[in-house]
PDB file of C-alpha atoms in Angstrom:
ATOM      1  CA  UNK G  20     123.436 115.222 201.021  1.00  0.00           C
ATOM      2  CA  UNK G  21     125.815 113.297 198.780  1.00  0.00           C
ATOM      3  CA  UNK G  22     129.525 113.794 199.492  1.00  0.00           C
ATOM      4  CA  UNK G  23     131.207 113.316 196.129  1.00  0.00           C
ATOM      5  CA  UNK G  24     134.989 113.212 195.718  1.00  0.00           C
ATOM      6  CA  UNK G  25     136.025 113.898 192.126  1.00  0.00           C
ATOM      7  CA  UNK G  26     139.721 113.248 191.529  1.00  0.00           C
ATOM      8  CA  UNK G  27     141.852 113.568 188.434  1.00  0.00           C
ATOM      9  CA  UNK G  28     144.177 110.638 187.869  1.00  0.00           C
ATOM     10  CA  UNK G  29     143.916 106.998 188.859  1.00  0.00           C
ATOM     11  CA  UNK G  30     144.825 105.792 192.335  1.00  0.00           C
ATOM     12  CA  UNK G  31     144.837 102.081 191.427  1.00  0.00           C
ATOM     13  CA  UNK G  32     145.305  99.423 194.046  1.00  0.00           C
ATOM     14  CA  UNK G  33     147.394 100.998 196.734  1.00  0.00           C
ATOM     15  CA  UNK G  34     147.465 101.522 200.490  1.00  0.00           C
ATOM     16  CA  UNK G  35     146.150 105.060 199.854  1.00  0.00           C
ATOM     17  CA  UNK G  36     143.176 103.662 197.922  1.00  0.00           C
ATOM     18  CA  UNK G  37     142.433 101.292 200.797  1.00  0.00           C
ATOM     19  CA  UNK G  38     142.368 104.236 203.212  1.00  0.00           C
ATOM     20  CA  UNK G  39     139.936 106.133 200.989  1.00  0.00           C
ATOM     21  CA  UNK G  40     137.587 103.147 200.875  1.00  0.00           C
ATOM     22  CA  UNK G  41     137.916 102.606 204.636  1.00  0.00           C
ATOM     23  CA  UNK G  42     136.929 106.193 205.494  1.00  0.00           C
ATOM     24  CA  UNK G  43     134.166 106.464 202.897  1.00  0.00           C
ATOM     25  CA  UNK G  44     132.569 103.287 204.295  1.00  0.00           C
ATOM     26  CA  UNK G  45     132.522 104.843 207.768  1.00  0.00           C
ATOM     27  CA  UNK G  46     130.594 107.927 206.651  1.00  0.00           C
ATOM     28  CA  UNK G  47     126.883 107.608 207.380  1.00  0.00           C
ATOM     29  CA  UNK G  48     125.992 110.057 204.592  1.00  0.00           C
ATOM     30  CA  UNK G  49     125.856 108.924 200.953  1.00  0.00           C
ATOM     31  CA  UNK G  50     129.278 109.066 199.291  1.00  0.00           C
ATOM     32  CA  UNK G  51     130.672 108.689 195.802  1.00  0.00           C
ATOM     33  CA  UNK G  52     134.173 108.650 194.321  1.00  0.00           C
ATOM     34  CA  UNK G  53     134.743 109.539 190.668  1.00  0.00           C
ATOM     35  CA  UNK G  54     138.117 109.370 188.927  1.00  0.00           C
ATOM     36  CA  UNK G  55     138.706 111.461 185.820  1.00  0.00           C
ATOM     37  CA  UNK G  56     141.583 111.351 183.413  1.00  0.00           C
ATOM     38  CA  UNK G  57     144.265 113.971 184.123  1.00  0.00           C
ATOM     39  CA  UNK G  58     143.034 116.309 181.383  1.00  0.00           C
ATOM     40  CA  UNK G  59     139.303 115.612 181.533  1.00  0.00           C
ATOM     41  CA  UNK G  60     136.967 118.539 181.920  1.00  0.00           C
ATOM     42  CA  UNK G  61     135.007 118.680 185.122  1.00  0.00           C
ATOM     43  CA  UNK G  62     131.440 117.513 184.446  1.00  0.00           C
ATOM     44  CA  UNK G  63     128.773 120.194 184.912  1.00  0.00           C
ATOM     45  CA  UNK G  64     127.580 120.572 188.472  1.00  0.00           C
ATOM     46  CA  UNK G  65     124.232 118.947 189.176  1.00  0.00           C
ATOM     47  CA  UNK G  66     121.336 121.164 190.318  1.00  0.00           C
ATOM     48  CA  UNK G  67     121.357 122.086 194.023  1.00  0.00           C
ATOM     49  CA  UNK G  68     125.037 121.268 194.406  1.00  0.00           C
ATOM     50  CA  UNK G  69     128.179 123.015 195.585  1.00  0.00           C
ATOM     51  CA  UNK G  70     131.650 122.580 194.144  1.00  0.00           C
ATOM     52  CA  UNK G  71     134.685 122.669 196.419  1.00  0.00           C
ATOM     53  CA  UNK G  72     138.153 122.683 194.903  1.00  0.00           C
ATOM     54  CA  UNK G  73     141.113 121.458 196.907  1.00  0.00           C
ATOM     55  CA  UNK G  74     143.596 124.129 195.992  1.00  0.00           C
ATOM     56  CA  UNK G  75     146.858 125.441 197.422  1.00  0.00           C
ATOM     57  CA  UNK G  76     145.356 128.948 197.380  1.00  0.00           C
ATOM     58  CA  UNK G  77     142.262 127.830 199.267  1.00  0.00           C
ATOM     59  CA  UNK G  78     141.218 128.470 202.835  1.00  0.00           C
ATOM     60  CA  UNK G  79     142.548 126.106 205.499  1.00  0.00           C
ATOM     61  CA  UNK G  80     139.429 125.012 207.381  1.00  0.00           C
ATOM     62  CA  UNK G  81     139.528 123.391 210.779  1.00  0.00           C
ATOM     63  CA  UNK G  82     137.579 120.167 211.157  1.00  0.00           C
ATOM     64  CA  UNK G  83     134.907 122.075 213.090  1.00  0.00           C
ATOM     65  CA  UNK G  84     134.671 124.705 210.342  1.00  0.00           C
ATOM     66  CA  UNK G  85     134.273 121.995 207.704  1.00  0.00           C
ATOM     67  CA  UNK G  86     131.544 120.349 209.788  1.00  0.00           C
ATOM     68  CA  UNK G  87     129.699 123.672 210.159  1.00  0.00           C
ATOM     69  CA  UNK G  88     129.978 124.298 206.426  1.00  0.00           C
ATOM     70  CA  UNK G  89     128.552 120.856 205.613  1.00  0.00           C
ATOM     71  CA  UNK G  90     125.784 121.435 208.141  1.00  0.00           C
ATOM     72  CA  UNK G  91     124.833 124.765 206.533  1.00  0.00           C
ATOM     73  CA  UNK G  92     124.766 123.245 203.062  1.00  0.00           C
ATOM     74  CA  UNK G  93     122.740 120.260 204.237  1.00  0.00           C
ATOM     75  CA  UNK G  94     120.251 122.440 206.112  1.00  0.00           C
ATOM     76  CA  UNK G  95     119.658 124.709 203.110  1.00  0.00           C
ATOM     77  CA  UNK G  96     118.830 121.701 200.933  1.00  0.00           C
ATOM     78  CA  UNK G  97     122.059 121.167 199.018  1.00  0.00           C
ATOM     79  CA  UNK G  98     121.810 117.780 197.354  1.00  0.00           C
ATOM     80  CA  UNK G  99     125.502 117.238 196.517  1.00  0.00           C
ATOM     81  CA  UNK G 100     128.832 118.609 197.696  1.00  0.00           C
ATOM     82  CA  UNK G 101     131.529 117.889 195.097  1.00  0.00           C
ATOM     83  CA  UNK G 102     135.107 117.973 196.362  1.00  0.00           C
ATOM     84  CA  UNK G 103     137.438 118.202 193.380  1.00  0.00           C
ATOM     85  CA  UNK G 104     141.085 117.159 193.543  1.00  0.00           C
ATOM     86  CA  UNK G 105     143.050 118.472 190.580  1.00  0.00           C
ATOM     87  CA  UNK G 106     145.840 116.953 188.558  1.00  0.00           C
ATOM     88  CA  UNK G 107     149.533 117.756 189.098  1.00  0.00           C
ATOM     89  CA  UNK G 108     149.080 121.247 187.645  1.00  0.00           C
ATOM     90  CA  UNK G 109     146.083 122.044 189.835  1.00  0.00           C
ATOM     91  CA  UNK G 110     142.891 123.657 188.591  1.00  0.00           C
ATOM     92  CA  UNK G 111     142.278 126.047 185.735  1.00  0.00           C
ATOM     93  CA  UNK G 112     141.362 129.675 186.358  1.00  0.00           C
ATOM     94  CA  UNK G 113     137.911 128.886 184.958  1.00  0.00           C
ATOM     95  CA  UNK G 114     137.412 126.042 187.448  1.00  0.00           C
ATOM     96  CA  UNK G 115     138.550 128.249 190.328  1.00  0.00           C
ATOM     97  CA  UNK G 116     136.158 131.001 189.283  1.00  0.00           C
ATOM     98  CA  UNK G 117     133.251 128.541 189.088  1.00  0.00           C
ATOM     99  CA  UNK G 118     133.855 126.964 192.481  1.00  0.00           C
ATOM    100  CA  UNK G 119     131.756 127.729 195.534  1.00  0.00           C
ATOM    101  CA  UNK G 120     134.704 127.245 197.865  1.00  0.00           C
ATOM    102  CA  UNK G 121     138.458 126.673 197.651  1.00  0.00           C
ATOM    103  CA  UNK G 122     140.007 124.740 200.528  1.00  0.00           C
ATOM    104  CA  UNK G 123     143.561 123.780 201.342  1.00  0.00           C
ATOM    105  CA  UNK G 124     145.223 121.309 203.680  1.00  0.00           C
ATOM    106  CA  UNK G 125     147.711 124.008 204.645  1.00  0.00           C
ATOM    107  CA  UNK G 126     150.741 125.564 202.999  1.00  0.00           C
ATOM    108  CA  UNK G 127     152.574 122.282 202.409  1.00  0.00           C
ATOM    109  CA  UNK G 128     152.343 120.598 199.013  1.00  0.00           C
ATOM    110  CA  UNK G 129     150.704 117.168 199.281  1.00  0.00           C
ATOM    111  CA  UNK G 130     150.870 114.323 196.756  1.00  0.00           C
ATOM    112  CA  UNK G 131     147.510 113.685 195.132  1.00  0.00           C
ATOM    113  CA  UNK G 132     147.570 110.090 196.349  1.00  0.00           C
ATOM    114  CA  UNK G 133     147.618 111.370 199.949  1.00  0.00           C
ATOM    115  CA  UNK G 134     145.047 114.120 199.459  1.00  0.00           C
ATOM    116  CA  UNK G 135     142.299 111.603 198.720  1.00  0.00           C
ATOM    117  CA  UNK G 136     142.510 109.709 202.035  1.00  0.00           C
ATOM    118  CA  UNK G 137     143.093 112.983 203.906  1.00  0.00           C
ATOM    119  CA  UNK G 138     139.900 114.396 202.408  1.00  0.00           C
ATOM    120  CA  UNK G 139     137.941 111.192 203.064  1.00  0.00           C
ATOM    121  CA  UNK G 140     139.091 111.233 206.698  1.00  0.00           C
ATOM    122  CA  UNK G 141     138.116 114.891 207.111  1.00  0.00           C
ATOM    123  CA  UNK G 142     134.669 114.209 205.637  1.00  0.00           C
ATOM    124  CA  UNK G 143     134.262 111.300 208.064  1.00  0.00           C
ATOM    125  CA  UNK G 144     135.426 113.517 210.939  1.00  0.00           C
ATOM    126  CA  UNK G 145     133.058 116.355 209.939  1.00  0.00           C
ATOM    127  CA  UNK G 146     130.038 114.054 209.685  1.00  0.00           C
ATOM    128  CA  UNK G 147     131.027 112.448 213.006  1.00  0.00           C
ATOM    129  CA  UNK G 148     131.104 115.895 214.619  1.00  0.00           C
ATOM    130  CA  UNK G 149     127.611 116.597 213.296  1.00  0.00           C
ATOM    131  CA  UNK G 150     126.397 113.251 214.666  1.00  0.00           C
ATOM    132  CA  UNK G 151     127.938 113.975 218.100  1.00  0.00           C
ATOM    133  CA  UNK G 152     130.117 110.884 217.686  1.00  0.00           C
ATOM    134  CA  UNK G 153     133.184 110.802 219.988  1.00  0.00           C
ATOM    135  CA  UNK G 154     135.670 110.282 217.095  1.00  0.00           C
ATOM    136  CA  UNK G 155     136.628 113.977 217.107  1.00  0.00           C
ATOM    137  CA  UNK G 156     138.172 115.348 220.263  1.00  0.00           C
ATOM    138  CA  UNK G 157     138.162 119.137 220.272  1.00  0.00           C
ATOM    139  CA  UNK G 158     140.964 120.876 222.151  1.00  0.00           C
TER     140      UNK G 158
END
């Protein structure tokens, strides 16, 4: 299953961008990063995909819960999981309504430049959990 991060705005050359690349390289599953302009419409979802919006109103998943969710999607034949990071104003009501899942990194407000590496790390952690890799230490 492809893990696809879709982010509005450009990250450029920055320490945050380096972290994103570092974590995406560690993931054994196929990955992709797409940057959209701040006002660009979200491309239509490919067949057999799920769309996850990172949203302040979303559910805060533990790393284990994220891993179990990815496992369920993978096992049912999902070909792509798109994780969409919005622009400064977040997502439209239409995008929220069309999403399969809304997730949050808690009640704090995070800069978009930090959300990308945080998401990449959590995807690495979740896939490591599923591979029984010792990176994640539960409890």
